PDB file of C-alpha atoms and ligand atoms in Angstrom:
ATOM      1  CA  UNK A   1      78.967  92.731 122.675  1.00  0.00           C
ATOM      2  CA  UNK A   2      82.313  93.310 121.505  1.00  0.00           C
ATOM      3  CA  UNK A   3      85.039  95.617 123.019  1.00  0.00           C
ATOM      4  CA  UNK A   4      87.796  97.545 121.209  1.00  0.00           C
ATOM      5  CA  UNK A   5      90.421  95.494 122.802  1.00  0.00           C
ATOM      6  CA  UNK A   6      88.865  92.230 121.918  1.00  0.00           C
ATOM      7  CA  UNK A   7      88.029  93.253 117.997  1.00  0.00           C
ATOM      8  CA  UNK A   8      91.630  94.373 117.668  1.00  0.00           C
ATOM      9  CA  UNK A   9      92.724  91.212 119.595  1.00  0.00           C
ATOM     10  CA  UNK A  10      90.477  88.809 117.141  1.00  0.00           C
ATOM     11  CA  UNK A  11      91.443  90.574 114.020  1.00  0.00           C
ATOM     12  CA  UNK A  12      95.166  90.553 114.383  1.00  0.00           C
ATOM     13  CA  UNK A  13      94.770  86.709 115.374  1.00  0.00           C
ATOM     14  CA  UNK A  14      92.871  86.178 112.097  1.00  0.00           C
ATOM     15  CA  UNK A  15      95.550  88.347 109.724  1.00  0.00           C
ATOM     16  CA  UNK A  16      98.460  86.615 110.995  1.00  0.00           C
ATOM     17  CA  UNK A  17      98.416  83.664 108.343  1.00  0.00           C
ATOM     18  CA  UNK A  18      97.908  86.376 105.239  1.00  0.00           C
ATOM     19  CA  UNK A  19      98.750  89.943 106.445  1.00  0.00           C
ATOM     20  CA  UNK A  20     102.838  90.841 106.678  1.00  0.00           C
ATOM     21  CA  UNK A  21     101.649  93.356 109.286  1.00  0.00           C
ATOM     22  CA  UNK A  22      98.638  92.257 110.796  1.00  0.00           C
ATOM     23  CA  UNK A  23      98.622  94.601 113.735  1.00  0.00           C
ATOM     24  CA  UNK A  24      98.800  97.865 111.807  1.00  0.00           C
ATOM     25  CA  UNK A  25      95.790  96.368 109.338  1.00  0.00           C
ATOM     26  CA  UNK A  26      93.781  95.938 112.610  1.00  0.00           C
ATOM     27  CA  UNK A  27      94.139  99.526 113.437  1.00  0.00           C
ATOM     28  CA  UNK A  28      93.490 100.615 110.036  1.00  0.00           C
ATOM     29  CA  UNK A  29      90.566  98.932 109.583  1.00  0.00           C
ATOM     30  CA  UNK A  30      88.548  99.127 112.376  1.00  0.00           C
ATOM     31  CA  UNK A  31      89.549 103.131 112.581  1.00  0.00           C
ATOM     32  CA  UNK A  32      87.841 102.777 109.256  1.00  0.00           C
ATOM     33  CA  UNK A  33      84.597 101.826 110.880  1.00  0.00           C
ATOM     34  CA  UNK A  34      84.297 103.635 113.904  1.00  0.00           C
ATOM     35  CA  UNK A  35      85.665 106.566 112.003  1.00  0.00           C
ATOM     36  CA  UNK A  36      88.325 107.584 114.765  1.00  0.00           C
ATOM     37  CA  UNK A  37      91.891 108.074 114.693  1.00  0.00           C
ATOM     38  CA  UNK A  38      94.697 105.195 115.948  1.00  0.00           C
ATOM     39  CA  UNK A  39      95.000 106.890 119.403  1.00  0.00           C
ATOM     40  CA  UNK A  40      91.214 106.487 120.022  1.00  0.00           C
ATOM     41  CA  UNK A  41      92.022 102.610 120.034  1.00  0.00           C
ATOM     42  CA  UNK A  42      94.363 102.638 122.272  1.00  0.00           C
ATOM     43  CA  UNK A  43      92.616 105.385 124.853  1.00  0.00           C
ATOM     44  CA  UNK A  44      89.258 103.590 124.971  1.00  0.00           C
ATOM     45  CA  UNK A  45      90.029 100.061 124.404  1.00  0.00           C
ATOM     46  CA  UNK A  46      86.769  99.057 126.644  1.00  0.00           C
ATOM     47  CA  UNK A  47      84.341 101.103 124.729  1.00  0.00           C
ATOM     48  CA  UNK A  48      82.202  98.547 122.447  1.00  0.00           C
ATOM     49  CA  UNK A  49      81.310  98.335 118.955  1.00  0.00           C
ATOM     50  CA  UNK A  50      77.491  98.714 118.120  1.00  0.00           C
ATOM     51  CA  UNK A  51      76.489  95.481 116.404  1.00  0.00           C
ATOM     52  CA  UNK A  52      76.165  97.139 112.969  1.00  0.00           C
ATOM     53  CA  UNK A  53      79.872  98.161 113.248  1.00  0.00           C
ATOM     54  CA  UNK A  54      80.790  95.181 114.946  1.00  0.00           C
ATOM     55  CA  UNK A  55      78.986  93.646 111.246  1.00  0.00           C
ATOM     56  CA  UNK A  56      81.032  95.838 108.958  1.00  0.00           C
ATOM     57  CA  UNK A  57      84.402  95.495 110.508  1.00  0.00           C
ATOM     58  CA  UNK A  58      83.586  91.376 110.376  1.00  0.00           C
ATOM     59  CA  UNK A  59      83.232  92.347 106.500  1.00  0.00           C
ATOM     60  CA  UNK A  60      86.017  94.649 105.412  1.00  0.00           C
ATOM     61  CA  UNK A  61      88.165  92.220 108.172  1.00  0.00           C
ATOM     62  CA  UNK A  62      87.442  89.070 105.729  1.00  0.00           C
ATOM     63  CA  UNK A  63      88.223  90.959 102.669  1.00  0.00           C
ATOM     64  CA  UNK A  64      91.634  91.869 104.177  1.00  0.00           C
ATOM     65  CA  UNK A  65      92.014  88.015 105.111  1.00  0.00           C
ATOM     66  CA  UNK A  66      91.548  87.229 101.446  1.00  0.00           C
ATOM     67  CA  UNK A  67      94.098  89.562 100.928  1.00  0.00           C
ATOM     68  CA  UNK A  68      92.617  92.734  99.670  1.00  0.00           C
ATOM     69  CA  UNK A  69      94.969  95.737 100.452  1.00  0.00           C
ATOM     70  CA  UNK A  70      93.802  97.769 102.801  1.00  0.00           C
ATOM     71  CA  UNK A  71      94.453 100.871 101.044  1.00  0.00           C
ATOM     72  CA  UNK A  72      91.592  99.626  98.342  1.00  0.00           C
ATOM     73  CA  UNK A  73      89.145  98.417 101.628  1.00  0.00           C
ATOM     74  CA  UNK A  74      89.597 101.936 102.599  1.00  0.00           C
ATOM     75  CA  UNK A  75      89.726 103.763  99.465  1.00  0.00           C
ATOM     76  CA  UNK A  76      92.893 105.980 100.359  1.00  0.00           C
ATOM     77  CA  UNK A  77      96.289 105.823 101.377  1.00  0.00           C
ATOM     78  CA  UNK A  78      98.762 108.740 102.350  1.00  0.00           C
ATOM     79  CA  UNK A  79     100.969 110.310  99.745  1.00  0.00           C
ATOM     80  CA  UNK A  80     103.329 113.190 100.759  1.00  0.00           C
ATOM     81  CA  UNK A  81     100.894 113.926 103.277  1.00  0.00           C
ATOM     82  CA  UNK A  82      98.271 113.909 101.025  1.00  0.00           C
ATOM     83  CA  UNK A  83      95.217 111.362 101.849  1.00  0.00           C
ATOM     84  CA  UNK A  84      94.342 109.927  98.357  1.00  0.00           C
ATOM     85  CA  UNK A  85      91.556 108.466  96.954  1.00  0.00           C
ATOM     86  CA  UNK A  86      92.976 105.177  95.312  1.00  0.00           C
ATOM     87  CA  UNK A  87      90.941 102.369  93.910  1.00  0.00           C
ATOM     88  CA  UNK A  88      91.557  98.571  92.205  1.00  0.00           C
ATOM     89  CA  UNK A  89      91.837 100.860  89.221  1.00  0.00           C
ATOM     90  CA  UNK A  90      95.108 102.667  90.329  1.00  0.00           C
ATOM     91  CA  UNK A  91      98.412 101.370  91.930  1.00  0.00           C
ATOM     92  CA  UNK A  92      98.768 102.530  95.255  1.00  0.00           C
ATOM     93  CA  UNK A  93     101.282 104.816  96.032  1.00  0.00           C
ATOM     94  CA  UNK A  94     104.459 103.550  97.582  1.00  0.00           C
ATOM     95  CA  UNK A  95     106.473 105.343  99.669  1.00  0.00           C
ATOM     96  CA  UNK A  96     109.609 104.892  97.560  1.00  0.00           C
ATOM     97  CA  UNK A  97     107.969 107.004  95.119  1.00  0.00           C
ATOM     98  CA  UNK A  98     108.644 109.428  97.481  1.00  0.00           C
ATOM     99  CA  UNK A  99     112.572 109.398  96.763  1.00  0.00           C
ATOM    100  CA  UNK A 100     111.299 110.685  93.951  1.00  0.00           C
ATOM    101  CA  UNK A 101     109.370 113.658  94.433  1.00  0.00           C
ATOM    102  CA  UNK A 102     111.996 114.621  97.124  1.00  0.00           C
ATOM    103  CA  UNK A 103     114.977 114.516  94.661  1.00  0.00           C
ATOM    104  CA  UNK A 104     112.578 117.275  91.921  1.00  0.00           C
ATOM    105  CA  UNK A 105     111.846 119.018  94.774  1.00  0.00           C
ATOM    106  CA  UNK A 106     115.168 119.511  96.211  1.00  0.00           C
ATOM    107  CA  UNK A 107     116.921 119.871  92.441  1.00  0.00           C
ATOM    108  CA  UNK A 108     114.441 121.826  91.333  1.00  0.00           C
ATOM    109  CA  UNK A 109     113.437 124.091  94.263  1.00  0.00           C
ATOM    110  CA  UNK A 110     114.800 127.724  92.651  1.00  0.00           C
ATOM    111  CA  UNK A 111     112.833 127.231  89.027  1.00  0.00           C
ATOM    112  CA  UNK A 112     110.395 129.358  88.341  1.00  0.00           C
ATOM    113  CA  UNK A 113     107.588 128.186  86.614  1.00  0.00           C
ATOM    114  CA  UNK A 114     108.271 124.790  85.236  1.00  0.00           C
ATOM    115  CA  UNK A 115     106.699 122.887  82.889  1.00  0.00           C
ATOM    116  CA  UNK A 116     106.350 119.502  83.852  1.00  0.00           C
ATOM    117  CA  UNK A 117     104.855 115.806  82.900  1.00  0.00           C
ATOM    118  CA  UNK A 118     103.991 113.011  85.328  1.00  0.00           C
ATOM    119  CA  UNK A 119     103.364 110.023  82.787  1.00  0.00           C
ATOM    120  CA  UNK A 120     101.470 107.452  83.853  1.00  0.00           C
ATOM    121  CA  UNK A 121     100.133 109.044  86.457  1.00  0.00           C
ATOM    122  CA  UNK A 122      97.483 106.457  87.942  1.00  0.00           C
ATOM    123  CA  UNK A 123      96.156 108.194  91.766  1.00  0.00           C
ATOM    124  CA  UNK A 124      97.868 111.628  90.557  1.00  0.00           C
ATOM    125  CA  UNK A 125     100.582 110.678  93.760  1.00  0.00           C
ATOM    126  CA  UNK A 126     103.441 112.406  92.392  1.00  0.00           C
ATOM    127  CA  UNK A 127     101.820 115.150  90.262  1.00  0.00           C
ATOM    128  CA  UNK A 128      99.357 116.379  93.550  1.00  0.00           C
ATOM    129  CA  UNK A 129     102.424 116.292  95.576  1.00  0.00           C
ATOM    130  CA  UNK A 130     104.741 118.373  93.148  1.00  0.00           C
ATOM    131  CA  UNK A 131     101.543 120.827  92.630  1.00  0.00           C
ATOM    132  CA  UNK A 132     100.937 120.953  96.437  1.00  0.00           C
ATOM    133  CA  UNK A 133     104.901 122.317  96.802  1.00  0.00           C
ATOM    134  CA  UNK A 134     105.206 124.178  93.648  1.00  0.00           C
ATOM    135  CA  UNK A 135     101.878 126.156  92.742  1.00  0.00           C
ATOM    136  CA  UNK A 136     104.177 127.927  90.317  1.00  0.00           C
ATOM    137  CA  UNK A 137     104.744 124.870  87.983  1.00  0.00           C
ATOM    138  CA  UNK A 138     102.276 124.106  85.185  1.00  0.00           C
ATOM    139  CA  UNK A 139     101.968 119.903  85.982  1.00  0.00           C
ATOM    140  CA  UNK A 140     100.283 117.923  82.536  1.00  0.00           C
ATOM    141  CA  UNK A 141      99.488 114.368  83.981  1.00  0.00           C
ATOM    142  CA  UNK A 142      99.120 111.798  81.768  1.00  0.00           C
ATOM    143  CA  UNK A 143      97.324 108.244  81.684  1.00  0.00           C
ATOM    144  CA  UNK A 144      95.949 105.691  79.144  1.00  0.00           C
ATOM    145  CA  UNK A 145      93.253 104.823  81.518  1.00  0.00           C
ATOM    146  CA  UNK A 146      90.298 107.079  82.128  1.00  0.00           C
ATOM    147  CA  UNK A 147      89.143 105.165  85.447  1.00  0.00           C
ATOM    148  CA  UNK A 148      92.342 106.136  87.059  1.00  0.00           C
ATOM    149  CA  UNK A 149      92.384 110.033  85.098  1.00  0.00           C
ATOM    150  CA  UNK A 150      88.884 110.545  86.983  1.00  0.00           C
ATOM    151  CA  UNK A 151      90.816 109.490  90.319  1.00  0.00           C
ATOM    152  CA  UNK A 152      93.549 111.853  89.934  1.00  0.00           C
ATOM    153  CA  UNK A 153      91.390 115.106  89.141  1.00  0.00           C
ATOM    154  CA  UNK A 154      89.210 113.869  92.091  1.00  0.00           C
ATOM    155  CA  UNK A 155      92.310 113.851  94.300  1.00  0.00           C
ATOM    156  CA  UNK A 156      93.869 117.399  92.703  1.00  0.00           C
ATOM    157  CA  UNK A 157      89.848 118.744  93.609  1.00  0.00           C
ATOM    158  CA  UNK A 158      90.289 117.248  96.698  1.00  0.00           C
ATOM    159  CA  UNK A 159      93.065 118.875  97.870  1.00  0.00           C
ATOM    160  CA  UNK A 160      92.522 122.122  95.525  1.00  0.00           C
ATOM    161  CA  UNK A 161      95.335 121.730  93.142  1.00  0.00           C
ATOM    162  CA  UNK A 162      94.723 124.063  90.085  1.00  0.00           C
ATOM    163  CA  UNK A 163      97.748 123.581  88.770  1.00  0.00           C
ATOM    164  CA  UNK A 164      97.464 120.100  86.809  1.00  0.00           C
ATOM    165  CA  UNK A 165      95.813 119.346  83.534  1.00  0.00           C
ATOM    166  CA  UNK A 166      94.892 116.183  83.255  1.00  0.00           C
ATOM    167  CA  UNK A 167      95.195 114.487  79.277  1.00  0.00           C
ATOM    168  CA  UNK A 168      94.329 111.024  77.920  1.00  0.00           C
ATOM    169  CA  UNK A 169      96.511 108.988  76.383  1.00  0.00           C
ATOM    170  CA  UNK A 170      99.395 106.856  76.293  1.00  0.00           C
ATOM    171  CA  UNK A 171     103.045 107.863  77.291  1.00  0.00           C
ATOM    172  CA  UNK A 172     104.401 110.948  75.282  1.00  0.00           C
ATOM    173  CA  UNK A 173     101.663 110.530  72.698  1.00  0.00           C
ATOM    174  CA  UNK A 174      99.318 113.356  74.403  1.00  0.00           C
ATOM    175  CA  UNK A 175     102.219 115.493  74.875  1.00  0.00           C
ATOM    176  CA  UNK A 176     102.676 116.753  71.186  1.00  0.00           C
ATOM    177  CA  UNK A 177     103.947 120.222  70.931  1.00  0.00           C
ATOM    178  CA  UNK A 178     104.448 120.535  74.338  1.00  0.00           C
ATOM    179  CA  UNK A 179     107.782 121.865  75.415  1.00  0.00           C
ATOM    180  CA  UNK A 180     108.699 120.664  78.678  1.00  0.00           C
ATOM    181  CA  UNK A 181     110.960 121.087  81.110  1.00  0.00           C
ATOM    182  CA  UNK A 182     110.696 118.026  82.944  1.00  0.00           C
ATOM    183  CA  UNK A 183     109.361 114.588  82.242  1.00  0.00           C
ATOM    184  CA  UNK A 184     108.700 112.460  85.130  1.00  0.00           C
ATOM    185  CA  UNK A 185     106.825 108.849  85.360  1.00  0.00           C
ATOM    186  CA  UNK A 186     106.852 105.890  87.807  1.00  0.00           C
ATOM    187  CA  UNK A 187     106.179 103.867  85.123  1.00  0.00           C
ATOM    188  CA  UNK A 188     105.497  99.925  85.002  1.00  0.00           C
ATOM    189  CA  UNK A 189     108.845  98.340  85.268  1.00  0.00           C
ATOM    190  CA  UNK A 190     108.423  94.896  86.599  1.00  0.00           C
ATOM    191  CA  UNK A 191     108.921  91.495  84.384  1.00  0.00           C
ATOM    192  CA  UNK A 192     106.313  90.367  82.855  1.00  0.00           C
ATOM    193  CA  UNK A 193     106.397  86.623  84.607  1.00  0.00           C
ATOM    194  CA  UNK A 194     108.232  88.307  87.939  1.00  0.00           C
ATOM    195  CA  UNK A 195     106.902  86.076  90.712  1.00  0.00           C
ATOM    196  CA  UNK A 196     105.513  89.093  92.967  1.00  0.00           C
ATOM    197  CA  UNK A 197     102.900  89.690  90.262  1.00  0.00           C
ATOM    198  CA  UNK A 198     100.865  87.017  91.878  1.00  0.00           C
ATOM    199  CA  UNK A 199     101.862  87.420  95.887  1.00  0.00           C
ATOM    200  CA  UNK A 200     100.310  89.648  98.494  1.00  0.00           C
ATOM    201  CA  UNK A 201      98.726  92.908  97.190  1.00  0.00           C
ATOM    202  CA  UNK A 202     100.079  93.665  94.380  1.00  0.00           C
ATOM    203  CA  UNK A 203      98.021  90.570  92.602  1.00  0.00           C
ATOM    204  CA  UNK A 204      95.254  92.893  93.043  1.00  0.00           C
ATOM    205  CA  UNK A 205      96.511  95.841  91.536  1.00  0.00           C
ATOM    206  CA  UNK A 206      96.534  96.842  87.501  1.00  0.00           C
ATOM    207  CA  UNK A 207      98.628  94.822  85.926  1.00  0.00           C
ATOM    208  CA  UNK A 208      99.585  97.380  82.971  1.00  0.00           C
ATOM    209  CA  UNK A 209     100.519  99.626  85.607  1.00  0.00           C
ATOM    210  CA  UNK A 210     103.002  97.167  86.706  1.00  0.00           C
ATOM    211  CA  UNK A 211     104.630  94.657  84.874  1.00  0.00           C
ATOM    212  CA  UNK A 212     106.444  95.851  81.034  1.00  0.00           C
ATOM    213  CA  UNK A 213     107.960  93.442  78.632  1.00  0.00           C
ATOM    214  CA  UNK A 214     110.510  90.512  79.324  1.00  0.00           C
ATOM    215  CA  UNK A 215     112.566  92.514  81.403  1.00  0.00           C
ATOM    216  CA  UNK A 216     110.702  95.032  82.979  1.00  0.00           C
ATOM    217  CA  UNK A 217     111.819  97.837  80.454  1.00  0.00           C
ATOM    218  CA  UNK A 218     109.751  98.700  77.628  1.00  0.00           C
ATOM    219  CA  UNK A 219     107.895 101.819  79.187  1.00  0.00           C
ATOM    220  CA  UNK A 220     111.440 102.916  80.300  1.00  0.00           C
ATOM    221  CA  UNK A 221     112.983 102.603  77.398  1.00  0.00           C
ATOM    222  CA  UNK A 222     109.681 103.921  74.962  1.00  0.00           C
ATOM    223  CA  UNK A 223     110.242 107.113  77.664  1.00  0.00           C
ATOM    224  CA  UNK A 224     113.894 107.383  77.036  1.00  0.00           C
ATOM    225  CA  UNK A 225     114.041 106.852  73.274  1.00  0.00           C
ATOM    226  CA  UNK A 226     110.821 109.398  72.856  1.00  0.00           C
ATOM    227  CA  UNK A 227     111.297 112.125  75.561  1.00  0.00           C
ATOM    228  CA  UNK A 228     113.838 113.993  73.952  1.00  0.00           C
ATOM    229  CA  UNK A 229     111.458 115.093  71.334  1.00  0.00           C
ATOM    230  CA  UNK A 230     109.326 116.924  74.184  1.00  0.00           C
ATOM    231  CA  UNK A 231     112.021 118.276  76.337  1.00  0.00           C
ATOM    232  CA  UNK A 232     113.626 121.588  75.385  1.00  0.00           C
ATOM    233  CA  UNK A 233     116.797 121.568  75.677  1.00  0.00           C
ATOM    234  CA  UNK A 234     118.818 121.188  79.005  1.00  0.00           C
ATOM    235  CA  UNK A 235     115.485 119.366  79.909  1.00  0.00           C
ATOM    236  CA  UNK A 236     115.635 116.344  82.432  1.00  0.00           C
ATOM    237  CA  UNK A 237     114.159 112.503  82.298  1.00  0.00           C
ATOM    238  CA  UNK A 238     113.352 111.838  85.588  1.00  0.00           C
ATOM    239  CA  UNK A 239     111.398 107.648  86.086  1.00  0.00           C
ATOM    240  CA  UNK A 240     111.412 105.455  88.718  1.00  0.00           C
ATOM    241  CA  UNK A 241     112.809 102.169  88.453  1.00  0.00           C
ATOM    242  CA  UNK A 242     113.090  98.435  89.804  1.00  0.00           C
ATOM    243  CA  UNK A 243     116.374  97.975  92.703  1.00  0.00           C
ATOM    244  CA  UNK A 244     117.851  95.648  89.937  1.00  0.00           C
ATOM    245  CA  UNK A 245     117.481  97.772  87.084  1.00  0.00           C
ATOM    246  CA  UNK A 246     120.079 100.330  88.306  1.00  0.00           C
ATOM    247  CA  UNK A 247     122.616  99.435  85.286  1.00  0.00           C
ATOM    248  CA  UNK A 248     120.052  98.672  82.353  1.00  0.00           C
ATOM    249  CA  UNK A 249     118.150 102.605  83.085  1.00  0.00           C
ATOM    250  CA  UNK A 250     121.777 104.167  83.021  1.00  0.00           C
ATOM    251  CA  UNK A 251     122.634 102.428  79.486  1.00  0.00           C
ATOM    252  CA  UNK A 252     118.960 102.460  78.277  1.00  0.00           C
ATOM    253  CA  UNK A 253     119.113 106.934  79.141  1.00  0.00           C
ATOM    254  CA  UNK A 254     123.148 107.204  77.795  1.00  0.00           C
ATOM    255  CA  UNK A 255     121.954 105.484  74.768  1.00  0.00           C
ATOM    256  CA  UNK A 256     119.056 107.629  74.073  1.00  0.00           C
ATOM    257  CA  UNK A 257     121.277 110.895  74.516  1.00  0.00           C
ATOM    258  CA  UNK A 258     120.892 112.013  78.161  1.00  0.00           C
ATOM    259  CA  UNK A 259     123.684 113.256  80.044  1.00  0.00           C
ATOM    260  CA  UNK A 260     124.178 114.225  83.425  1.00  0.00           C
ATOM    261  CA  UNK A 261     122.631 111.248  84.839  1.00  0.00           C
ATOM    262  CA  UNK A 262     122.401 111.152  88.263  1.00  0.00           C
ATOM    263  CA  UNK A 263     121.074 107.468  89.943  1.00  0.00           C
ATOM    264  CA  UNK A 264     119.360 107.616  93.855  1.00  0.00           C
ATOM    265  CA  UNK A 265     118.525 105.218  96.484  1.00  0.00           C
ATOM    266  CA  UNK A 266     115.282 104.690  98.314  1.00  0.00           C
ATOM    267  CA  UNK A 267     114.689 105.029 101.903  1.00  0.00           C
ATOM    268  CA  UNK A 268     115.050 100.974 101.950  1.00  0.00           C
ATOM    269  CA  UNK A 269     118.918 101.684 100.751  1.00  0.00           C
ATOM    270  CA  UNK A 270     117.683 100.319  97.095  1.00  0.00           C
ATOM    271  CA  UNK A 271     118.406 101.939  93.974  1.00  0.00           C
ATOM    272  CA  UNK A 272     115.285 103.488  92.440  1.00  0.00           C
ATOM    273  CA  UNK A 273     115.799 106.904  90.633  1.00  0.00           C
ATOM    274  CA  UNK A 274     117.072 107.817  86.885  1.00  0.00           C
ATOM    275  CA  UNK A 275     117.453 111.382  86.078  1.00  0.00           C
ATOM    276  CA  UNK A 276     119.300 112.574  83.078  1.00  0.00           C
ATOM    277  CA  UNK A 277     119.192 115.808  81.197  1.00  0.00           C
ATOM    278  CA  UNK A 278     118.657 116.141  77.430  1.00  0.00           C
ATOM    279  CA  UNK A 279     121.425 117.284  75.807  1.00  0.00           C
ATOM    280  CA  UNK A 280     121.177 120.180  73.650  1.00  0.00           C
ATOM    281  CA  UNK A 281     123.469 123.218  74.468  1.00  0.00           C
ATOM    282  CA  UNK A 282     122.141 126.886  75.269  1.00  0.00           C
ATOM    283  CA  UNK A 283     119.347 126.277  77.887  1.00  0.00           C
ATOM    284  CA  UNK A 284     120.448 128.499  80.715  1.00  0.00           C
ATOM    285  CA  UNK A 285     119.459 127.528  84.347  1.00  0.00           C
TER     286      UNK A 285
HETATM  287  N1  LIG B 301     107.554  99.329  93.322  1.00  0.00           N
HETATM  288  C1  LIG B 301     106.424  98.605  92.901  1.00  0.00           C
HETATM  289  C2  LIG B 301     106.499  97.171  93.379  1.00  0.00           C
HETATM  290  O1  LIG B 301     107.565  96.642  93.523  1.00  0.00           O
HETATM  291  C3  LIG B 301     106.226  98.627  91.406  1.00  0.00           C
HETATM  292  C4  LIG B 301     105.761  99.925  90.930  1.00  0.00           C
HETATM  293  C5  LIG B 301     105.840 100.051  89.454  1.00  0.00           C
HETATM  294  O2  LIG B 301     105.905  99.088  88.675  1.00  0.00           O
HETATM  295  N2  LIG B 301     105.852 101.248  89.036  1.00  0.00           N
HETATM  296  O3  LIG B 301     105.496  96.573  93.638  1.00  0.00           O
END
């Protein structure tokens, strides 16, 4: 028979060559199994594990040590406080997509009903957790894939957000004769042949939601040069971009028109925000 203490001991011992943080994994995964929270580990580390869970931990453990994320050996991963479904089909949500959400939120907290894109949306992170704040908005979320569209609409149902209509298709090209007031997308934005494409987790995650062109820009730029025709004016361009991409997003969005572009750090201290306005005259906010 196997204790708590001694499955957590074993598993972070096995993790350590392959897992950056094989103590938190450990946690993670066996709370996955005996379907408890963190705290129940460490309260009742002598309580044992029947042998069938003691059998699935050993399983979902030696995924994890061939370096599955444990977000897709779970099936979810926090967002915003939102638990969300995410699987091999979807990226999973970062928490410096949170800079994001924060900066709309915060520059955007007195609209009124807005209308608003999320582009690429993938597990529905960022439009769930602008719906969740701002029932008022009407949220369009967009994706070219319909595995990870059917993820986002189950995580909206999950957490009862009416507020999103989901559309297939690529980029802009669903949004015709839409006028919106905000267009927002963590888009694919690393180099095609960037060595972390094929390290740690992210090897197992979609590589079109990823990795775009030579430099990491072609979604960017395809948003920049496009958005303008689906913003009304005064609009904004919100996207998230690579820490090293800071100077090509502020010429890529000055070249396309925007103005007023503002640039934001991460929690990490990295740069990771573009937001610039389109720049027609007489839009009143
Ligand atoms: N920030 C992610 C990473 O570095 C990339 C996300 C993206 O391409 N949108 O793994």
């Amino acid at each position: 028979m196997t204790t708590i203490s001694q499955a957590l001991g074993e598993a972070r011992h096995r993790l350590q060559a392959t897992s950056p943080s094989p103590a938190v994994d450990a946690s993670i995964l066996l709370c996955h199994v005996l379907g408890c929270s963190p705290s129940h580990l460490i309260a009742w580390p002598d309580n044992q594990l029947s042998p069938h869970q003691a059998m699935q931990f050993e399983e979902i453990l030696q995924q994890r040590v061939d370096g599955k994320p444990v977000a897709y050996i779970t099936g979810e991963r926090e967002f915003w406080s939102l638990s969300l479904k995410v699987t091999s089909d979807v990226l999973i949500p970062r928490p410096e997509t949170e800079t994001l959400v924060e900066f709309v939120l915060e520059k955007f907290s007195s609209s009124p009903a807005l209308t608003v894109a999320d582009l690429g949306t993938g597990s529905g992170a960022i439009a769930c957790a602008l719906a969740a704040e701002r029932p008022a908005w009407n949220i369009i979320a967009t994706d070219s894939s319909t595995e990870a569209l059917d993820i986002a609409r189950h995580n909206a149902s999950l957490h009862k957000l009416e507020n999103i209509r989901f559309v297939h298709g690529q980029w802009l090209e669903p949004l015709t004769g839409l006028d919106l007031d905000l267009i927002i997308s963590n888009p694919p934005y690393i180099a095609f042949d960037d060595p972390h494409l094929v390290q740690g987790d992210v090897r197992f995650e979609p590589e079109a939601a990823l990795a775009s062109g030579k430099q990491g820009m072609d979604a960017i730029t395809h948003l920049a040069r496009q958005a303008g025709q689906h913003l009304k004016a005064g609009g904004w361009l919100i996207v998230e971009h690579g820490y090293d991409q800071q100077q090509l997003v502020y010429d890529c969005f000055q070249q396309a028109g925007f103005e007023n572009i503002v640039q934001l750090t991460d929690l990490a201290g990295q740069p990771r925000v573009t937001a610039g306005q389109h720049g027609k005259s007489g839009y009143a906010r």
